[in-house]
C-alpha cells in the first residue's frame, strides 16, 4: 500500500471529573487526511483545506508527530500529507489531536504496522506538545484506541481502553468565542482540598464503573466536577444556562469539553441527544452567540481507513 485516506475523529477530553485523564472519541465529526509514501526522507505537508494552519512540517502537529515516528523507524523513505480539516482549531474537541494521531496511524498502516497503539499515542503526544506546550494524552488516546480511555499514568505511560455503553450519545456545542488554552490553564489552582479530592475520585470511580456496566444512571450521577469546572466555566458565557437546560432536556450530565469553549452532554439514546442539542442551541440564540452543534454516537473504533 502506497497511499491511505483516514477519518480522524474529534474527541472530548477531561469529561467532568476526569480532568487530564479521561477522553472519548466521536463518530459524527472529524477530519480526513491522505498520507502517501515518498522516496525522499522526511515529511512534507502538501495541502491543508478547511483552515489556515501551517504547512511547515515542524509547525504542524501532523508533521511533528510524524517526525517522532520516523525517528523510531528504520524506513528509508518519507511521507507526503494532505489534511482536510473539519474540526476547528481551538474549539476544545481535539483538533490538533485529530491531525497528529491521523498522521501516525496512517504511517503505521503504510509501513505494515511495526508500532503498537501505545507507541502511536507517544508519537502523537509530541504533536500535542507543539499545540499546547504540554504533551498530554487525553485527546490522542481516545482518537487512537476509540471509545473511552483512561490515562492511568504518564510515567510510565499507561492507557486503558474502556467499553462504551451501546446507547450512549454525545451532544457538543461550540460557541464561537475564543478561549485561549493558555488562559484556561492559567485560571486553574494548583492545590485542592482533601474534601474535594475525595468527591472527585469517588466520581471518577463511579464513571468508570458505569461505563463497564452500562449503568446510565451511575454515569449521570458521576458526571460532576468539583475542581476544574467551577473555575473554568467562568470563561464560557452561558455555561450554567446551557448545563441547566441540557439536564432539563434529559441529559445524563454536562461539562466543559477539553479546555473549552465547547460544552458536551451525554444522553441515553439519540432522540434525547437531539432534544439536548435544541435546548443548548436556544441558550446561545438568546445570548446572540454563533455556534456549531454536533450530535454523535460514541466512536468505538477510533481512526479508520476510508475509501
Ligand atoms: P483543540 O482546543 O480543539 O483541542 P488545540 O488547542 O489542541 O485544539 O490545538 C490548536 C492549536 O494547534 C492551534 O494553535 C493550531 O495552530 C495548532 N496546530 C498546528 N497544527 C495543527 C493541525 N494540523 N490541526 C489543528 N491545529 C494545529
Short mmCIF file of C-alpha atoms and ligand atoms in Angstrom, two decimals:
data_model
loop_
_atom_site.label_atom_id
_atom_site.label_comp_id
_atom_site.label_asym_id
_atom_site.label_seq_id
_atom_site.Cartn_x
_atom_site.Cartn_y
_atom_site.Cartn_z
CA UNK A 1 0.00 0.00 0.00
CA UNK A 2 1.44 3.37 -1.08
CA UNK A 3 -1.37 5.71 -0.01
CA UNK A 4 -4.18 5.76 2.55
CA UNK A 5 -7.11 8.08 3.36
CA UNK A 6 -8.20 8.16 7.00
CA UNK A 7 -11.00 9.60 9.16
CA UNK A 8 -9.60 11.25 12.31
CA UNK A 9 -12.29 11.68 14.99
CA UNK A 10 -12.94 14.66 17.20
CA UNK A 11 -12.55 13.85 20.90
CA UNK A 12 -13.86 15.12 24.22
CA UNK A 13 -11.15 15.30 26.88
CA UNK A 14 -11.42 15.80 30.64
CA UNK A 15 -15.08 14.56 30.89
CA UNK A 16 -16.12 16.39 34.09
CA UNK A 17 -14.43 14.55 36.99
CA UNK A 18 -11.69 13.10 34.72
CA UNK A 19 -9.53 16.18 34.25
CA UNK A 20 -6.41 15.30 32.23
CA UNK A 21 -7.12 11.55 32.40
CA UNK A 22 -10.41 10.70 30.66
CA UNK A 23 -11.34 11.11 26.99
CA UNK A 24 -13.77 9.79 24.41
CA UNK A 25 -13.87 9.64 20.60
CA UNK A 26 -16.81 10.89 18.49
CA UNK A 27 -18.26 9.49 15.29
CA UNK A 28 -20.09 12.38 13.66
CA UNK A 29 -17.30 14.91 13.47
CA UNK A 30 -13.71 14.55 12.36
CA UNK A 31 -11.05 15.45 9.80
CA UNK A 32 -9.77 13.45 6.87
CA UNK A 33 -6.16 13.02 5.86
CA UNK A 34 -4.38 11.43 2.93
CA UNK A 35 -0.91 10.06 3.65
CA UNK A 36 1.35 8.84 0.85
CA UNK A 37 4.79 7.20 0.80
CA UNK A 38 7.51 9.19 -0.98
CA UNK A 39 11.10 8.08 -1.70
CA UNK A 40 12.71 11.17 -0.08
CA UNK A 41 13.36 11.06 3.68
CA UNK A 42 11.22 13.28 5.95
CA UNK A 43 7.68 14.61 5.88
CA UNK A 44 6.07 17.21 3.64
CA UNK A 45 2.61 18.69 4.08
CA UNK A 46 1.35 19.49 0.60
CA UNK A 47 -2.22 20.59 1.22
CA UNK A 48 -4.47 21.85 4.04
CA UNK A 49 -8.11 22.54 3.25
CA UNK A 50 -10.77 23.96 5.58
CA UNK A 51 -8.50 26.05 7.77
CA UNK A 52 -5.45 28.29 7.90
CA UNK A 53 -2.76 26.14 9.51
CA UNK A 54 0.99 25.98 8.97
CA UNK A 55 2.29 23.86 6.07
CA UNK A 56 5.79 23.83 7.59
CA UNK A 57 6.40 20.30 8.95
CA UNK A 58 7.88 21.45 12.27
CA UNK A 59 4.99 23.86 12.92
CA UNK A 60 2.15 21.46 12.17
CA UNK A 61 1.24 18.81 14.75
CA UNK A 62 0.86 16.19 11.99
CA UNK A 63 4.43 16.87 10.88
CA UNK A 64 5.86 16.84 14.41
CA UNK A 65 4.08 13.60 15.39
CA UNK A 66 5.16 12.03 12.09
CA UNK A 67 8.79 13.02 12.64
CA UNK A 68 8.65 11.39 16.10
CA UNK A 69 7.53 8.15 14.42
CA UNK A 70 10.17 8.36 11.68
CA UNK A 71 12.88 8.78 14.33
CA UNK A 72 11.99 5.34 15.75
CA UNK A 73 11.56 3.67 12.36
CA UNK A 74 14.08 2.06 10.03
CA UNK A 75 12.03 3.13 6.96
CA UNK A 76 14.36 4.83 4.46
CA UNK A 77 11.76 6.98 2.69
CA UNK A 78 9.30 9.64 3.81
CA UNK A 79 5.65 10.71 3.65
CA UNK A 80 3.51 13.35 2.00
CA UNK A 81 0.42 14.53 3.92
CA UNK A 82 -2.83 16.23 2.87
CA UNK A 83 -5.13 17.49 5.65
CA UNK A 84 -8.86 18.13 5.17
CA UNK A 85 -9.92 19.99 8.33
CA UNK A 86 -13.46 19.91 9.65
CA UNK A 87 -12.65 20.36 13.36
CA UNK A 88 -11.98 23.98 14.16
CA UNK A 89 -8.64 24.57 15.94
CA UNK A 90 -9.06 25.81 19.49
CA UNK A 91 -12.66 24.57 19.78
CA UNK A 92 -11.94 22.11 22.59
CA UNK A 93 -12.76 18.93 20.67
CA UNK A 94 -9.25 17.80 19.85
CA UNK A 95 -8.45 19.50 16.56
CA UNK A 96 -4.70 19.10 16.98
CA UNK A 97 -5.07 15.54 18.29
CA UNK A 98 -7.04 14.53 15.17
CA UNK A 99 -4.14 15.63 12.94
CA UNK A 100 -1.30 14.19 14.99
CA UNK A 101 -2.99 10.81 15.51
CA UNK A 102 -4.24 10.62 11.91
CA UNK A 103 -0.72 11.14 10.61
CA UNK A 104 0.98 8.48 12.71
CA UNK A 105 -1.86 5.93 12.42
CA UNK A 106 -1.78 6.21 8.62
CA UNK A 107 2.03 5.96 8.51
CA UNK A 108 1.96 2.86 10.70
CA UNK A 109 -0.55 1.23 8.33
CA UNK A 110 1.60 2.09 5.28
CA UNK A 111 4.68 0.61 6.98
CA UNK A 112 2.91 -2.68 7.82
CA UNK A 113 2.09 -1.83 11.47
CA UNK A 114 5.51 -2.00 13.14
CA UNK A 115 4.27 0.10 16.10
CA UNK A 116 1.72 -0.60 18.86
CA UNK A 117 -1.20 1.74 19.55
CA UNK A 118 0.59 2.87 22.72
CA UNK A 119 3.68 3.77 20.62
CA UNK A 120 1.37 5.85 18.39
CA UNK A 121 -0.01 7.61 21.49
CA UNK A 122 3.57 8.58 22.44
CA UNK A 123 4.37 9.94 18.94
CA UNK A 124 1.09 11.90 18.85
CA UNK A 125 1.81 13.44 22.24
CA UNK A 126 4.74 15.26 20.59
CA UNK A 127 2.15 16.99 18.38
CA UNK A 128 0.17 17.96 21.49
CA UNK A 129 3.34 19.39 22.99
CA UNK A 130 3.61 21.68 19.95
CA UNK A 131 -0.07 22.70 20.10
CA UNK A 132 -0.37 23.46 23.81
CA UNK A 133 3.08 23.22 25.38
CA UNK A 134 2.05 20.09 27.30
CA UNK A 135 2.43 16.54 25.92
CA UNK A 136 -0.97 15.42 27.16
CA UNK A 137 -2.63 12.18 26.03
CA UNK A 138 -6.29 12.65 26.92
CA UNK A 139 -7.35 13.53 23.35
CA UNK A 140 -4.87 11.42 21.38
CA UNK A 141 -5.57 8.22 23.36
CA UNK A 142 -9.31 8.01 22.52
CA UNK A 143 -8.64 9.06 18.90
CA UNK A 144 -6.28 6.07 18.53
CA UNK A 145 -7.98 3.45 20.72
CA UNK A 146 -11.60 4.52 20.13
CA UNK A 147 -14.31 4.69 22.81
CA UNK A 148 -13.46 5.96 26.29
CA UNK A 149 -9.87 5.92 27.52
CA UNK A 150 -8.27 6.46 30.90
CA UNK A 151 -4.69 7.71 31.11
CA UNK A 152 -3.93 5.98 34.42
CA UNK A 153 -0.34 7.17 34.48
CA UNK A 154 2.01 9.31 32.40
CA UNK A 155 5.22 7.92 33.79
CA UNK A 156 5.26 5.19 32.68
CA UNK A 157 2.52 5.84 30.12
CA UNK A 158 -0.42 3.54 30.92
CA UNK A 159 -3.61 3.91 28.87
CA UNK A 160 -6.73 1.82 29.48
CA UNK A 161 -9.30 1.49 26.68
CA UNK A 162 -12.74 1.11 28.24
CA UNK A 163 -16.10 -0.08 26.91
CA UNK A 164 -18.84 2.34 25.80
CA UNK A 165 -22.49 1.64 26.57
CA UNK A 166 -24.39 0.95 23.30
CA UNK A 167 -26.97 3.73 23.58
CA UNK A 168 -24.65 6.49 24.79
CA UNK A 169 -24.69 9.65 22.66
CA UNK A 170 -22.76 12.90 22.97
CA UNK A 171 -24.07 16.36 22.16
CA UNK A 172 -21.39 19.02 21.74
CA UNK A 173 -21.98 22.73 21.26
CA UNK A 174 -19.17 25.03 20.21
CA UNK A 175 -19.95 28.69 20.93
CA UNK A 176 -17.90 30.80 18.51
CA UNK A 177 -15.86 32.61 21.11
CA UNK A 178 -12.14 32.36 21.71
CA UNK A 179 -10.84 30.88 24.95
CA UNK A 180 -7.05 30.61 24.81
CA UNK A 181 -5.80 27.25 26.16
CA UNK A 182 -3.08 29.20 27.98
CA UNK A 183 -5.75 31.33 29.76
CA UNK A 184 -7.86 28.33 30.70
CA UNK A 185 -4.71 26.70 32.18
CA UNK A 186 -3.76 29.92 33.99
CA UNK A 187 -7.03 30.14 35.95
CA UNK A 188 -6.53 26.69 37.47
CA UNK A 189 -5.46 26.35 41.08
CA UNK A 190 -2.50 24.07 41.75
CA UNK A 191 -3.78 22.80 45.10
CA UNK A 192 -7.04 21.10 46.02
CA UNK A 193 -8.56 20.25 49.38
CA UNK A 194 -8.77 16.67 50.61
CA UNK A 195 -12.58 17.04 50.75
CA UNK A 196 -12.70 17.97 47.04
CA UNK A 197 -10.28 15.17 46.19
CA UNK A 198 -12.50 12.60 47.89
CA UNK A 199 -15.57 13.77 45.97
CA UNK A 200 -13.66 13.84 42.69
CA UNK A 201 -12.13 10.35 42.85
CA UNK A 202 -15.46 8.94 44.02
CA UNK A 203 -16.96 10.27 40.78
CA UNK A 204 -14.08 9.06 38.57
CA UNK A 205 -14.53 5.56 40.01
CA UNK A 206 -18.32 5.84 39.56
CA UNK A 207 -17.99 6.94 35.94
CA UNK A 208 -15.58 4.11 35.10
CA UNK A 209 -17.85 1.56 36.84
CA UNK A 210 -20.86 2.98 34.96
CA UNK A 211 -19.08 2.59 31.61
CA UNK A 212 -18.17 -1.04 32.33
CA UNK A 213 -21.68 -1.97 33.50
CA UNK A 214 -23.67 0.26 31.07
CA UNK A 215 -25.31 1.85 34.11
CA UNK A 216 -26.57 5.12 32.64
CA UNK A 217 -27.83 6.49 35.97
CA UNK A 218 -24.47 5.88 37.58
CA UNK A 219 -22.75 7.60 34.63
CA UNK A 220 -25.09 10.58 35.12
CA UNK A 221 -24.54 10.74 38.89
CA UNK A 222 -20.78 10.66 38.36
CA UNK A 223 -20.55 13.44 35.73
CA UNK A 224 -19.68 16.06 38.33
CA UNK A 225 -16.51 18.11 38.51
CA UNK A 226 -15.82 19.71 41.89
CA UNK A 227 -12.42 21.05 40.97
CA UNK A 228 -11.94 22.49 37.48
CA UNK A 229 -15.41 23.30 36.11
CA UNK A 230 -16.41 25.80 38.84
CA UNK A 231 -13.39 27.92 37.87
CA UNK A 232 -13.08 27.36 34.12
CA UNK A 233 -16.76 27.75 33.37
CA UNK A 234 -16.44 31.45 34.20
CA UNK A 235 -14.59 31.84 30.86
CA UNK A 236 -17.54 30.40 28.88
CA UNK A 237 -20.53 32.75 28.56
CA UNK A 238 -23.86 30.98 29.13
CA UNK A 239 -22.24 27.83 30.56
CA UNK A 240 -24.54 27.49 33.58
CA UNK A 241 -27.69 28.05 31.49
CA UNK A 242 -26.54 25.54 28.86
CA UNK A 243 -25.88 22.97 31.56
CA UNK A 244 -29.23 23.54 33.29
CA UNK A 245 -31.21 23.35 30.06
CA UNK A 246 -29.35 20.25 28.83
CA UNK A 247 -30.08 18.44 32.07
CA UNK A 248 -33.72 19.58 31.94
CA UNK A 249 -33.95 18.17 28.39
CA UNK A 250 -32.86 14.77 29.71
CA UNK A 251 -29.05 14.75 29.50
CA UNK A 252 -27.26 12.43 31.91
CA UNK A 253 -24.74 15.17 32.59
CA UNK A 254 -22.95 18.11 31.05
CA UNK A 255 -19.47 19.63 31.28
CA UNK A 256 -16.67 21.51 29.54
CA UNK A 257 -15.10 19.70 26.58
CA UNK A 258 -11.30 19.85 26.80
CA UNK A 259 -10.34 23.34 27.87
CA UNK A 260 -13.47 24.79 26.25
CA UNK A 261 -15.24 26.71 24.92
CA UNK A 262 -17.14 23.63 23.66
CA UNK A 263 -19.63 22.12 26.11
CA UNK A 264 -20.59 18.43 25.97
CA UNK A 265 -23.53 16.41 27.26
CA UNK A 266 -24.09 12.68 27.35
CA UNK A 267 -27.55 11.19 26.81
CA UNK A 268 -29.11 7.75 26.62
CA UNK A 269 -30.38 7.40 23.05
CA UNK A 270 -30.22 9.65 20.01
CA UNK A 271 -33.67 11.16 20.49
CA UNK A 272 -32.72 12.63 23.86
CA UNK A 273 -29.35 13.76 22.50
CA UNK A 274 -31.19 15.70 19.74
CA UNK A 275 -33.54 17.31 22.30
CA UNK A 276 -30.49 18.27 24.34
CA UNK A 277 -28.96 19.86 21.22
CA UNK A 278 -32.08 22.00 20.73
CA UNK A 279 -32.04 23.12 24.36
CA UNK A 280 -28.35 24.04 24.20
CA UNK A 281 -28.81 25.96 20.93
CA UNK A 282 -31.65 28.02 22.42
CA UNK A 283 -29.34 29.41 25.08
CA UNK A 284 -26.85 30.76 22.54
CA UNK A 285 -29.65 32.02 20.28
CA UNK A 286 -30.93 34.05 23.25
CA UNK A 287 -27.49 35.40 24.13
CA UNK A 288 -26.73 36.06 20.45
CA UNK A 289 -23.57 33.96 20.09
CA UNK A 290 -22.99 31.89 16.92
CA UNK A 291 -22.45 28.16 17.50
CA UNK A 292 -21.89 24.74 15.90
CA UNK A 293 -23.66 21.68 17.30
CA UNK A 294 -22.78 18.02 16.86
CA UNK A 295 -24.83 15.02 17.98
CA UNK A 296 -22.74 11.88 17.85
CA UNK A 297 -22.68 8.23 18.79
CA UNK A 298 -19.53 7.19 20.63
CA UNK A 299 -16.86 6.13 18.13
CA UNK A 300 -15.64 2.76 19.34
CA UNK A 301 -13.08 2.19 16.55
CA UNK A 302 -11.07 5.40 16.64
CA UNK A 303 -9.24 6.40 13.47
CA UNK A 304 -10.29 4.39 10.45
CA UNK A 305 -9.46 3.94 6.81
CA UNK A 306 -11.92 5.50 4.36
CA UNK A 307 -12.11 4.67 0.69
P1 LIG B 1 -8.49 21.98 20.48
O1 LIG B 1 -8.73 23.00 21.54
O2 LIG B 1 -9.64 21.87 19.52
O3 LIG B 1 -8.13 20.65 21.06
P2 LIG B 1 -5.86 22.59 20.25
O4 LIG B 1 -5.83 23.76 21.16
O5 LIG B 1 -5.44 21.25 20.74
O6 LIG B 1 -7.30 22.45 19.61
O7 LIG B 1 -4.90 22.90 19.02
C1 LIG B 1 -4.93 24.02 18.29
C2 LIG B 1 -3.51 24.61 18.12
O8 LIG B 1 -2.65 23.71 17.42
C3 LIG B 1 -3.57 25.87 17.30
O9 LIG B 1 -2.64 26.78 17.85
C4 LIG B 1 -3.10 25.43 15.92
O10 LIG B 1 -2.49 26.47 15.17
C5 LIG B 1 -2.09 24.34 16.25
N1 LIG B 1 -1.95 23.37 15.16
C6 LIG B 1 -0.84 23.04 14.48
N2 LIG B 1 -1.08 22.09 13.55
C7 LIG B 1 -2.39 21.81 13.63
C8 LIG B 1 -3.25 20.90 12.93
N3 LIG B 1 -2.81 20.13 11.96
N4 LIG B 1 -4.54 20.86 13.29
C9 LIG B 1 -5.01 21.66 14.27
N5 LIG B 1 -4.26 22.53 14.98
C10 LIG B 1 -2.96 22.60 14.66
#
